Tab-separated table of C-alpha atoms in Angstrom:
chain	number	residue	atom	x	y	z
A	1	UNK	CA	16.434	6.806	108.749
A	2	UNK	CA	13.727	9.334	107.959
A	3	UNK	CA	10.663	9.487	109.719
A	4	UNK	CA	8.459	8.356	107.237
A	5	UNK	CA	10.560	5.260	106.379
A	6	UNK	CA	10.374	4.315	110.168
A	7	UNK	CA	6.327	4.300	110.322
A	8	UNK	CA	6.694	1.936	106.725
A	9	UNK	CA	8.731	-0.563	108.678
A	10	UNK	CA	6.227	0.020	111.957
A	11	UNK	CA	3.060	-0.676	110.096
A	12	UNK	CA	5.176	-3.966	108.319
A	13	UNK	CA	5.972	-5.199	110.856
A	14	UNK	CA	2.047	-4.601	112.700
A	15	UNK	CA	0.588	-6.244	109.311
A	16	UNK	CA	2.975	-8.801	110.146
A	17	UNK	CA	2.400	-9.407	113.931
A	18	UNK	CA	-1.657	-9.581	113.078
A	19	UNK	CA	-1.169	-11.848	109.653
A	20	UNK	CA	1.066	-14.300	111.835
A	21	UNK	CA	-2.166	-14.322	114.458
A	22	UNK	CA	-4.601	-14.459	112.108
A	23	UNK	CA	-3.166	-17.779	110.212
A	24	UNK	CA	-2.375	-19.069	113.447
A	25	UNK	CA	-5.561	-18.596	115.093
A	26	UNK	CA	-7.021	-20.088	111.631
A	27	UNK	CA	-4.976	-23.162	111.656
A	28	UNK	CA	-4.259	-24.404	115.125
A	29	UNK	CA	-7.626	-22.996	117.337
A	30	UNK	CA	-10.632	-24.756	116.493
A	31	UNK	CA	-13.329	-24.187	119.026
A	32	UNK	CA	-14.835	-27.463	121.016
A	33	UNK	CA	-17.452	-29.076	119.075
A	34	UNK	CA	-20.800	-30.398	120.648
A	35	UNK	CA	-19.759	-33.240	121.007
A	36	UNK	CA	-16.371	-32.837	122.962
A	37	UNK	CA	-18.575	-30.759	125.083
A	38	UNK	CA	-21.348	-33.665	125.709
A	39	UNK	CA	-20.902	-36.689	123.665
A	40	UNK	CA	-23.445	-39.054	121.884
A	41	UNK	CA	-24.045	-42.746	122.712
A	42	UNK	CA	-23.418	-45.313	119.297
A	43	UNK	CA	-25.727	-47.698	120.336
A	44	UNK	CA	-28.853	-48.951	122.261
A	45	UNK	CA	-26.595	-50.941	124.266
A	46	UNK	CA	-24.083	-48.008	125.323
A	47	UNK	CA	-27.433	-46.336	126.318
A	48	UNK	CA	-28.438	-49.220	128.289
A	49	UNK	CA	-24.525	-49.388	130.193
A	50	UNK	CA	-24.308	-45.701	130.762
A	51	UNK	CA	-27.497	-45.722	132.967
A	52	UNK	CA	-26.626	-49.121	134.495
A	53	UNK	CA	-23.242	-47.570	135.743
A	54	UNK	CA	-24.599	-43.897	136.212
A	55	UNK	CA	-28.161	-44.780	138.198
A	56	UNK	CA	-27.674	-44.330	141.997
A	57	UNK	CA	-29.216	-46.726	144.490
A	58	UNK	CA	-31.011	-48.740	141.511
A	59	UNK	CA	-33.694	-47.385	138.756
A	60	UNK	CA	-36.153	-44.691	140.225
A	61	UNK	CA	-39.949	-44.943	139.160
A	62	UNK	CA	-42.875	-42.896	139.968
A	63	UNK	CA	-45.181	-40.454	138.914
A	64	UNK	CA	-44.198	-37.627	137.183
A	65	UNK	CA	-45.265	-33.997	137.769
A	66	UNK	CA	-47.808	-33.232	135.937
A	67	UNK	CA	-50.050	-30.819	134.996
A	68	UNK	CA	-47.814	-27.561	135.629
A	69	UNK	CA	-49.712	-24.441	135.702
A	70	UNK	CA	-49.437	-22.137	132.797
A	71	UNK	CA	-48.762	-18.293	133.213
A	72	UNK	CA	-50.757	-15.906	134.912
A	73	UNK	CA	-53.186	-14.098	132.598
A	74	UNK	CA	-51.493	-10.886	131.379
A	75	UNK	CA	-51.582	-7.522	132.593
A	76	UNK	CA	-49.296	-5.711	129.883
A	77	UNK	CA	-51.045	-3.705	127.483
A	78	UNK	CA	-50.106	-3.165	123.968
A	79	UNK	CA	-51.594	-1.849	120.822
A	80	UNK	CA	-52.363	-3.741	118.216
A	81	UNK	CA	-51.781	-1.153	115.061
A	82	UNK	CA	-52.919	2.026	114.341
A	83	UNK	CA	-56.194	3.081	113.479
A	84	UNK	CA	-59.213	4.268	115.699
A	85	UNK	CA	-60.841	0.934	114.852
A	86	UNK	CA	-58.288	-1.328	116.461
A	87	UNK	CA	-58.669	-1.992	120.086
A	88	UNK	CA	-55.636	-2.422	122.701
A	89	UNK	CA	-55.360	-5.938	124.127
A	90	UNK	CA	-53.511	-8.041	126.800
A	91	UNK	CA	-50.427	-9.876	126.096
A	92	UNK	CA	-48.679	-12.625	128.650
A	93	UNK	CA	-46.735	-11.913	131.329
A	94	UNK	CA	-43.138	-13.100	129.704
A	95	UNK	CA	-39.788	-13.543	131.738
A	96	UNK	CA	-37.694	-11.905	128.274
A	97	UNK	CA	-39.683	-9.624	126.096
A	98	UNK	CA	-40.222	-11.154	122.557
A	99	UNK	CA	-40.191	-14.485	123.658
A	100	UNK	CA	-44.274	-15.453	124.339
A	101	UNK	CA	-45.114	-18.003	126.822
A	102	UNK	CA	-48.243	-20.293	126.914
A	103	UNK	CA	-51.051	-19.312	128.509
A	104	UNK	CA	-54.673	-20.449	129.347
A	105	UNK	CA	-56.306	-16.805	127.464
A	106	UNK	CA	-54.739	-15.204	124.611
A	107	UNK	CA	-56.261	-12.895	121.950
A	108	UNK	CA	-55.304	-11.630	118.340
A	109	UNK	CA	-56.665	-8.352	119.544
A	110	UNK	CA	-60.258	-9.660	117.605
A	111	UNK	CA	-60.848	-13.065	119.067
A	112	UNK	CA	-59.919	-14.377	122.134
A	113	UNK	CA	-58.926	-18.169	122.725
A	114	UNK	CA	-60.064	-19.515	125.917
A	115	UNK	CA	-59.153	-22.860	127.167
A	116	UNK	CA	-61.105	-24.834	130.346
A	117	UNK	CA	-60.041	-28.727	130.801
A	118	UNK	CA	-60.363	-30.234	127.064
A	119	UNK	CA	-62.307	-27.294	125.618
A	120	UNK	CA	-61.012	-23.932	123.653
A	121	UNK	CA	-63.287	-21.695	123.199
A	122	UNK	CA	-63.222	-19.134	119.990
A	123	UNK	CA	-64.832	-15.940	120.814
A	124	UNK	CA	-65.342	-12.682	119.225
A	125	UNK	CA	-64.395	-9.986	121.819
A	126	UNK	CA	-64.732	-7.059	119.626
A	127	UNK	CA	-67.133	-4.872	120.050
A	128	UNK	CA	-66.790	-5.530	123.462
A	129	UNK	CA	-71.089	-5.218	124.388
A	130	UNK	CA	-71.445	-8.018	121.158
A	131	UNK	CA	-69.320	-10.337	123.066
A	132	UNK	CA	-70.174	-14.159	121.875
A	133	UNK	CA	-68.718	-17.807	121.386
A	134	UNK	CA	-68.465	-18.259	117.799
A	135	UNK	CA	-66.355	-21.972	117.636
A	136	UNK	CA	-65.647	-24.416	120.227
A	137	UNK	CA	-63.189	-27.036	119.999
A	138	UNK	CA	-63.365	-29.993	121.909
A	139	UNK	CA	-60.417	-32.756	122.367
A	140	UNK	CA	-61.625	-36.473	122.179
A	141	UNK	CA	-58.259	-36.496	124.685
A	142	UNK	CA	-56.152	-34.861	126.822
A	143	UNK	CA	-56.261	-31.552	128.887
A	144	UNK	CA	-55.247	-28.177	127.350
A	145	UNK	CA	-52.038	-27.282	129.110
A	146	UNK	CA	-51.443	-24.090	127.361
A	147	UNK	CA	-51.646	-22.111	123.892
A	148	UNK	CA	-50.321	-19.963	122.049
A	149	UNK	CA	-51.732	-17.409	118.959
A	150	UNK	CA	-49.392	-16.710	115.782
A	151	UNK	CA	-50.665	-15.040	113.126
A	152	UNK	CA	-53.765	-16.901	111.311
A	153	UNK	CA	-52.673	-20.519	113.973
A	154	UNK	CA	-53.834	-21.333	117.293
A	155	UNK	CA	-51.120	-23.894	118.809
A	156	UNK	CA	-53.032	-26.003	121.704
A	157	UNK	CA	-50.315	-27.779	123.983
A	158	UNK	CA	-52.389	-30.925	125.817
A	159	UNK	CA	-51.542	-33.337	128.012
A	160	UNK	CA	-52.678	-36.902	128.717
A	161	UNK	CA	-51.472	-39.538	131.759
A	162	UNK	CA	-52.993	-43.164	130.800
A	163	UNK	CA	-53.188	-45.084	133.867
A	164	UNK	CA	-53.254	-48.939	134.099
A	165	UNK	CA	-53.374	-51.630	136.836
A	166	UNK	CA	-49.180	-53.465	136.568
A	167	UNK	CA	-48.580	-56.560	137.842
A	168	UNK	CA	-46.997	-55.305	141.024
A	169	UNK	CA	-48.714	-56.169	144.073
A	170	UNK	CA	-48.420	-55.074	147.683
A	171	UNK	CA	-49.602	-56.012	151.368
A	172	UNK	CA	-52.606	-53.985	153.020
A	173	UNK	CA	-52.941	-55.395	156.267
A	174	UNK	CA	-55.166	-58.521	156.709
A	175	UNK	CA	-56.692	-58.339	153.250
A	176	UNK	CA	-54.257	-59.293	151.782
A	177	UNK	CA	-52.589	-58.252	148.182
A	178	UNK	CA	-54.011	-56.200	145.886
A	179	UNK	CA	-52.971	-54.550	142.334
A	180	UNK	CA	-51.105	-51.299	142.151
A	181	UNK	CA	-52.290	-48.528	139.974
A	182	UNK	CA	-49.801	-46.088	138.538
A	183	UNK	CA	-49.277	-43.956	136.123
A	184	UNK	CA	-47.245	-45.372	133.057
A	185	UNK	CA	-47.676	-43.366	129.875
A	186	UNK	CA	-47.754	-39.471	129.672
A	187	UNK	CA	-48.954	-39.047	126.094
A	188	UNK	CA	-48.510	-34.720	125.285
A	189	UNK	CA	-49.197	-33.430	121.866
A	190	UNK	CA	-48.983	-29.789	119.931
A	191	UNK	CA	-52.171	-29.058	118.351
A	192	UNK	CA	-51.613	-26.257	115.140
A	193	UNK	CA	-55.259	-25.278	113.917
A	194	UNK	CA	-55.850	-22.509	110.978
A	195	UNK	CA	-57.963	-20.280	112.323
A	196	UNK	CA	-58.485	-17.894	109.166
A	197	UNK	CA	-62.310	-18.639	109.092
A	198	UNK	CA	-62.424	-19.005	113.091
A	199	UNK	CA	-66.214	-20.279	111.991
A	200	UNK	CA	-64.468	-23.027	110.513
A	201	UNK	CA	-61.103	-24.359	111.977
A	202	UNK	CA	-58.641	-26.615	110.630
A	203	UNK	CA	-55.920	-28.813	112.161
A	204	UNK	CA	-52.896	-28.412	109.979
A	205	UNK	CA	-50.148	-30.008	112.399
A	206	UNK	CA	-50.321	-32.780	115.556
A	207	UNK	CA	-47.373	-33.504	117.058
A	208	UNK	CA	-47.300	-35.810	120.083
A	209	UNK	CA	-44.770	-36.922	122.406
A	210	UNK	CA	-44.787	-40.334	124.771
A	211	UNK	CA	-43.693	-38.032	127.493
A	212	UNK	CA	-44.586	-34.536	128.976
A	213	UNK	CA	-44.215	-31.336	127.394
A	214	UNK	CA	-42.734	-29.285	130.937
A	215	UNK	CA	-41.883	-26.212	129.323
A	216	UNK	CA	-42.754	-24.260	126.332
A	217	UNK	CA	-41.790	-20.834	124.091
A	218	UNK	CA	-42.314	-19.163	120.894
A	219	UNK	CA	-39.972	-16.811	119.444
A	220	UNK	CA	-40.340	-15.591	115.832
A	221	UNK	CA	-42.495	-17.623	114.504
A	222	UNK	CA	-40.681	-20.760	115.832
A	223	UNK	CA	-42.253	-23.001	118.781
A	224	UNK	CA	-39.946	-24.547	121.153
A	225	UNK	CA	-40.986	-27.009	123.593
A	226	UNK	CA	-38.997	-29.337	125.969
A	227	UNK	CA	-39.998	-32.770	126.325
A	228	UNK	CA	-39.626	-35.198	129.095
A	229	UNK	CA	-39.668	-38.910	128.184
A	230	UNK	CA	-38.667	-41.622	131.079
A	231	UNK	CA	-35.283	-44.040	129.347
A	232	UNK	CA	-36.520	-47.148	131.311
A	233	UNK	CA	-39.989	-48.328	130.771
A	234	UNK	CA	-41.991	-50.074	133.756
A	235	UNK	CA	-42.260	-52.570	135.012
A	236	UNK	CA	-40.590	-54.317	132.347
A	237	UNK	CA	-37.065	-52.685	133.282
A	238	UNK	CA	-36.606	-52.047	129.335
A	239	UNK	CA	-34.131	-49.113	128.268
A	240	UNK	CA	-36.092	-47.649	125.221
A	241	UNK	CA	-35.672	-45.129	122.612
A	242	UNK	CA	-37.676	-41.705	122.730
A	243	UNK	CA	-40.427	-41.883	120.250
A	244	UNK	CA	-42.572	-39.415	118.719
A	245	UNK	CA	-45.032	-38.878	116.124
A	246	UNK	CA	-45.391	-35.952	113.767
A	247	UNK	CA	-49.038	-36.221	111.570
A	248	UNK	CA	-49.395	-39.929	112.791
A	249	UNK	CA	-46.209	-40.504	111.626
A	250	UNK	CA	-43.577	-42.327	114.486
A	251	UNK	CA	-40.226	-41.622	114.414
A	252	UNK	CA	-37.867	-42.985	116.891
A	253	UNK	CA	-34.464	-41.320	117.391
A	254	UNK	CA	-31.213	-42.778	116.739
A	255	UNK	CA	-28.888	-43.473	119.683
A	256	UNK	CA	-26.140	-41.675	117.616
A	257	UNK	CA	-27.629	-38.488	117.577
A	258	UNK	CA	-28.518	-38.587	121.934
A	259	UNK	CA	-26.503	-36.669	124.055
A	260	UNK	CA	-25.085	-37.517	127.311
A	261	UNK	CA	-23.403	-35.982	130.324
A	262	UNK	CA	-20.382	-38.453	131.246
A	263	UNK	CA	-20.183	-37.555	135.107
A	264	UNK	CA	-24.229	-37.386	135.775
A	265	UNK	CA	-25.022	-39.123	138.469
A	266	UNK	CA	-28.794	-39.203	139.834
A	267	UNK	CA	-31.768	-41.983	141.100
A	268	UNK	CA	-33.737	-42.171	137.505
A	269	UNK	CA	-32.734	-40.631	133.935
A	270	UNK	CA	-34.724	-39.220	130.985
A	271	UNK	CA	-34.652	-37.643	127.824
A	272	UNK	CA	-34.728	-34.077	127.690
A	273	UNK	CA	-36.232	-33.013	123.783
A	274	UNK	CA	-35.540	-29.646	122.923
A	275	UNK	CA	-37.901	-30.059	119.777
A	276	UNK	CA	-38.777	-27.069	117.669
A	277	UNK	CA	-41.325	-26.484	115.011
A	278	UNK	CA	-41.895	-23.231	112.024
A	279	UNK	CA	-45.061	-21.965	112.385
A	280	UNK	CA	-45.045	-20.675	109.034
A	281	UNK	CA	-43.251	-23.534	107.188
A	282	UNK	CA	-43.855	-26.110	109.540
A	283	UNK	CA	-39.892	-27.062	109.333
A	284	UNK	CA	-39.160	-28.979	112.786
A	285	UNK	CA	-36.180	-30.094	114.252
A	286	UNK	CA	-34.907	-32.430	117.300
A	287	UNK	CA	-32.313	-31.915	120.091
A	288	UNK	CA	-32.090	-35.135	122.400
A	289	UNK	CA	-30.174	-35.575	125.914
A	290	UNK	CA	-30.072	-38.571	128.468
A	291	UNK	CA	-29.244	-36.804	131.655
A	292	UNK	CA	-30.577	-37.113	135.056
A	293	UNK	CA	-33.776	-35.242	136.438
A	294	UNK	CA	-33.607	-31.597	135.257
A	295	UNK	CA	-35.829	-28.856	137.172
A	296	UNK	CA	-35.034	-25.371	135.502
A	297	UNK	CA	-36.010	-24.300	131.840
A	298	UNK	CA	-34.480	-20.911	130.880
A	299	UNK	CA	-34.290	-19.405	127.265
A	300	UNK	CA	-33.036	-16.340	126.321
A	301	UNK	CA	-32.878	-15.033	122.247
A	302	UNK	CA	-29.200	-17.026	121.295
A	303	UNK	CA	-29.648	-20.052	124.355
A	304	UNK	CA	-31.460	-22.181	126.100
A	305	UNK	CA	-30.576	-23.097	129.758
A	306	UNK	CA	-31.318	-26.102	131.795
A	307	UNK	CA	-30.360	-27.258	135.087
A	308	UNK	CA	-29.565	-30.413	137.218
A	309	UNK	CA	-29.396	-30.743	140.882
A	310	UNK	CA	-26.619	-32.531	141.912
A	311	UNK	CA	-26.582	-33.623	145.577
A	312	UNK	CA	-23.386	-33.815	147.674
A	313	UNK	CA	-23.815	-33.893	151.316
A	314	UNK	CA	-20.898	-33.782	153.249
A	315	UNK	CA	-20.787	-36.434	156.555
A	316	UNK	CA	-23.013	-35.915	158.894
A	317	UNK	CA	-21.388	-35.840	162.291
A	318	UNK	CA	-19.035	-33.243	161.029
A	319	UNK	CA	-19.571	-30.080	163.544
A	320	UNK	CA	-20.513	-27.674	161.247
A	321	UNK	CA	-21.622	-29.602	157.589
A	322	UNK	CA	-22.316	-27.915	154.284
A	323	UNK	CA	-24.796	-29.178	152.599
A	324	UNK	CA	-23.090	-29.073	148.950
A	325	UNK	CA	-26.387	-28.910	146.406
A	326	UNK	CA	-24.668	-28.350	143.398
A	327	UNK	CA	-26.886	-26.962	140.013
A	328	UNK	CA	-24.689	-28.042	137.091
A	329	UNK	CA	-26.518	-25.995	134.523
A	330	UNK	CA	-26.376	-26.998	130.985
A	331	UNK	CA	-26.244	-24.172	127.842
A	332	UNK	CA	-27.120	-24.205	124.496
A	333	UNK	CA	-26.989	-22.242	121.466
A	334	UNK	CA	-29.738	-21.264	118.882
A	335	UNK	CA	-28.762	-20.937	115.348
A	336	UNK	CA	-31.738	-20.600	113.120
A	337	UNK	CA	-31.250	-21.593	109.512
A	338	UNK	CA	-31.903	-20.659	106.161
A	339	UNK	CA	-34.854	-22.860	105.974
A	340	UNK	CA	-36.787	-21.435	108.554
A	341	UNK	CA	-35.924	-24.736	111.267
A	342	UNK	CA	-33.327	-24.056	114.373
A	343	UNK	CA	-30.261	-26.022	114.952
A	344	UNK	CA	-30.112	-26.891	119.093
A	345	UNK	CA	-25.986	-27.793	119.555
A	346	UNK	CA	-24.333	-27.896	123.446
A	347	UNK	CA	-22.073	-24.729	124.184
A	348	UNK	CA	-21.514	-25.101	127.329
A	349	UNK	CA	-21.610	-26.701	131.072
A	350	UNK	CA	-21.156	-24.692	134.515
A	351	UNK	CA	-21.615	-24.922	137.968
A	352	UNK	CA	-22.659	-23.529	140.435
A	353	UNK	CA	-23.369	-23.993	144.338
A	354	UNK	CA	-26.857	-24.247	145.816
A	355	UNK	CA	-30.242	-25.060	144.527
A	356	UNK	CA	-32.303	-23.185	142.289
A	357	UNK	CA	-36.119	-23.132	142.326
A	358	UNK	CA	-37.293	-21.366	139.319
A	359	UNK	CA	-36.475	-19.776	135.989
A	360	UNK	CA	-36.521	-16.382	138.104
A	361	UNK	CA	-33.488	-16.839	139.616
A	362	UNK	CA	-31.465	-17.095	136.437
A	363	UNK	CA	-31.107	-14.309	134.166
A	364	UNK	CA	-29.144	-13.171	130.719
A	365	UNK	CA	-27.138	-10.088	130.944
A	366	UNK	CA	-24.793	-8.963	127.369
A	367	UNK	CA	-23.437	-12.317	127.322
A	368	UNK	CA	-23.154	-13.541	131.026
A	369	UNK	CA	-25.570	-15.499	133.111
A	370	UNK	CA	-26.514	-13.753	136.244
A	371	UNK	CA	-27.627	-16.798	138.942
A	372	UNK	CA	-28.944	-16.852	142.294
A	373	UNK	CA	-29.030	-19.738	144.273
A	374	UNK	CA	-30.266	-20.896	147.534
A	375	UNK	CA	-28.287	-23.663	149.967
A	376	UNK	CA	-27.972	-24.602	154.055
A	377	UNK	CA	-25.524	-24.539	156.799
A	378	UNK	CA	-26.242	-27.319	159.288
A	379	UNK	CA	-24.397	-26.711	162.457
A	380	UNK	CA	-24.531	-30.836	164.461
A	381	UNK	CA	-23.149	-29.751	167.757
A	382	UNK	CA	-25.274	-28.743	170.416
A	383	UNK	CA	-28.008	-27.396	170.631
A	384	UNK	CA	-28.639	-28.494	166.699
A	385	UNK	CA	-28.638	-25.566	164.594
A	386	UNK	CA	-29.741	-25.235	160.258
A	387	UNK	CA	-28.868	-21.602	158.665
A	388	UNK	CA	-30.292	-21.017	154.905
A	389	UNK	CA	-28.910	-18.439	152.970
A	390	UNK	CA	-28.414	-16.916	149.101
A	391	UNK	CA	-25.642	-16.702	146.747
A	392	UNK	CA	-25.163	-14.965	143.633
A	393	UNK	CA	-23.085	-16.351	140.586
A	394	UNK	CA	-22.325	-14.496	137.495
A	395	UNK	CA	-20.834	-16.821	135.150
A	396	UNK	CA	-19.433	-15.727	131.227
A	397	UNK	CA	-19.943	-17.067	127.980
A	398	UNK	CA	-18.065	-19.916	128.297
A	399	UNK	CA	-20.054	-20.972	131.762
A	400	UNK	CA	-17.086	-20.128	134.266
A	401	UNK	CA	-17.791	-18.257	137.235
A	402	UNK	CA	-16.169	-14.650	136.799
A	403	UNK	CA	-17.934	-12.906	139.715
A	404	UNK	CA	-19.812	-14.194	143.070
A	405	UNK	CA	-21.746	-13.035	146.718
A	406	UNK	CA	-22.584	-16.040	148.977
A	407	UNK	CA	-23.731	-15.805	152.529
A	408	UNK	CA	-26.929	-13.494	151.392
A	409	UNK	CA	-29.972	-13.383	153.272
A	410	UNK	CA	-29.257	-15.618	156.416
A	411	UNK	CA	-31.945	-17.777	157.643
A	412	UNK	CA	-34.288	-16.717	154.523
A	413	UNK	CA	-35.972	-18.606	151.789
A	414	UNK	CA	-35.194	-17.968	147.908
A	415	UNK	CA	-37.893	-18.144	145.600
A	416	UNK	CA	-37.459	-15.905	142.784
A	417	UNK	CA	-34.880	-13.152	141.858
């Protein structure tokens, strides 16, 4: 057989070997779907089960946290164009550059947009000696929480807790009962004004939420915020729906299109809304979980990260006890469409051990998720002895954990990375 007849029948029989793959890998791999990965409820009354079954120790109530400080004001410098004429200006200090966090100052580079309790304040910076407020706008209610400038838009993030006096009562000593007042109804709404003429401002979009807005980003022109609204409404023990409203407009979402975790396990649930919204088209879309409390908001420019603390202490009067904090962290992916709105779908779940604090500690790296963690050695015998220290997790695409240090930084407290 000549040599030239032999590489033929080698490159046959390599277009053979990668045709057979291809078909195969065509017809019998499908990837998971969001929902194998977290499935959706079908009803109100699955809703009302799962948390029912999943709630530990009973319902938990309280207050929530509120009123989470923006950003620091900026310190990074950048230019706004060319041109002799056009000043440099601050920008926000942002954990991934290209993604723009709220803050309580931001500037176009002509104006600046300052916020103080229910107030935002338009004022012309430039020239900087003919400094002078030229618009204020004042909320009938709520507290500015953060905002953000887009082209031609200020976007005001506010945030409102109604308080009432419930029917519960409790002892005080010899005076007997008297009504408790808590809080009941976080109300938190996203404020678009035009600020073309900023003599003359115009709202062009409300959006508000019967929950808190904890976390917020904007990333080409598209806002993302994460909502918090409590499933069980008090005192009257009802599982509800979350609600929002979109130009006075309510919409309520339907139970098929909530997410859920199947193993969570925690004292109180909510729903976390991943809710999105074009700044230029004003296209929005809604991503809704039921899961247990969540602590950690991390977004990178394909996925969004949030995490869960999962508590698993090991007995007691066990010599030496690890305290097992588990952070199952939850991952999803971006995909923005045609349109201009963003699809939110589940990609992924991990785990990790320890407790995270902050956003700091987790980080996006080509593809893998570089975590650090902090957890606690408690050591019963005597004398009684606790130990703190940090681990490191490196986990892939797919959320599994492909590289790790534990044991870090004995006897020392993690709060950022």
């Amino acid at each position: 057989m000549s040599r030239g007849v032999s590489i033929i029948l080698t490159l046959v029989i390599i277009i053979a070997i990668l045709s057979f793959g291809i078909l195969y890998y065509r017809n019998f791999y499908r990837p998971p779907t969001s929902e194998e990965i977290l499935p959706r409820f079908r009803s109100i009354e699955e809703v009302r089960n799962y948390i029912s079954t999943h709630a530990q120790l009973g319902f938990f109530y309280g207050i929530a946290e509120y009123g989470r400080a923006a950003p620091l004001a900026a310190t990074m410098m950048e230019k706004a164009g060319a041109g002799e004429e056009t000043p440099e200006y601050s920008l926000t200090n942002v954990q991934v550059e290209g993604i723009d966090e709220a803050d309580y100052v931001k500037t176009d580079g002509r104006y600046m947009y300052l916020t103080k309790d229910n107030v935002l304040y338009i004022v012309d910076a430039y020239p900087p000696d003919e400094l002078n407020v030229v618009n204020e706008i004042e909320l009938a209610n709520g507290t500015i929480s953060g905002l953000y400038v887009y082209e031609a838009k200020v976007v005001i993030i506010t945030h409102t807790v109604y308080y009432e006096v419930l029917p519960l009562r409790m002892v005080i000593g010899e005076e007997g009962t008297k009504p408790m007042i808590k809080a009941r109804k976080p109300v938190s709404s996203i404020l678009v004004y035009d600020v073309t003429d900023p003599f003359n401002p115009v709202l062009v979009k409300n959006v508000s939420f019967v929950g808190e807005i904890r976390d917020t980003r904007l990333m080409n022109g598209v806002l993302y915020s994460v909502v918090y609204e409590y499933a069980v409404k008090y005192p009257e023990n009802n599982v509800t729906l979350p609600e929002y409203y979109i130009d006075g407009v309510r919409y309520e979402v339907d139970p098929n299109k909530i997410y859920y975790s199947p193993d969570a396990k925690d004292y109180g649930f909510q729903y976390i809304i991943i809710f999105t919204l074009n700044l230029d088209n004003f296209y929005s879309s809604i991503f809704t979980m039921l899961t247990g409390f969540t602590n950690v908001f991390y977004m990178s420019y394909y996925n969004i990260y949030l995490t869960q603390t999962v508590w698993r202490p090991t007995p007691f009067l066990e010599e030496t006890s690890l305290n097992k904090v588990v952070t199952k962290i939850y991952k999803f992916k971006i995909q923005v469409l045609l349109n201009g709105g963003v699809e939110i779908a589940p990609y992924a779940v991990g785990e990790v051990l320890g407790y995270i604090n902050n956003r700091l500690q987790l980080d996006e790296y080509k593809g893998f998720l570089r975590v650090s963690t902090y957890n606690w050695i408690v050591i019963t015998t005597n004398p009684f002895v606790s130990k703190s220290y940090t681990s490191i997790f490196i986990l892939d695409e797919d959320m599994e954990i492909v590289g790790s240090l534990t044991g870090l930084g004995e006897s020392e407290h993690l709060y950022a990375t």
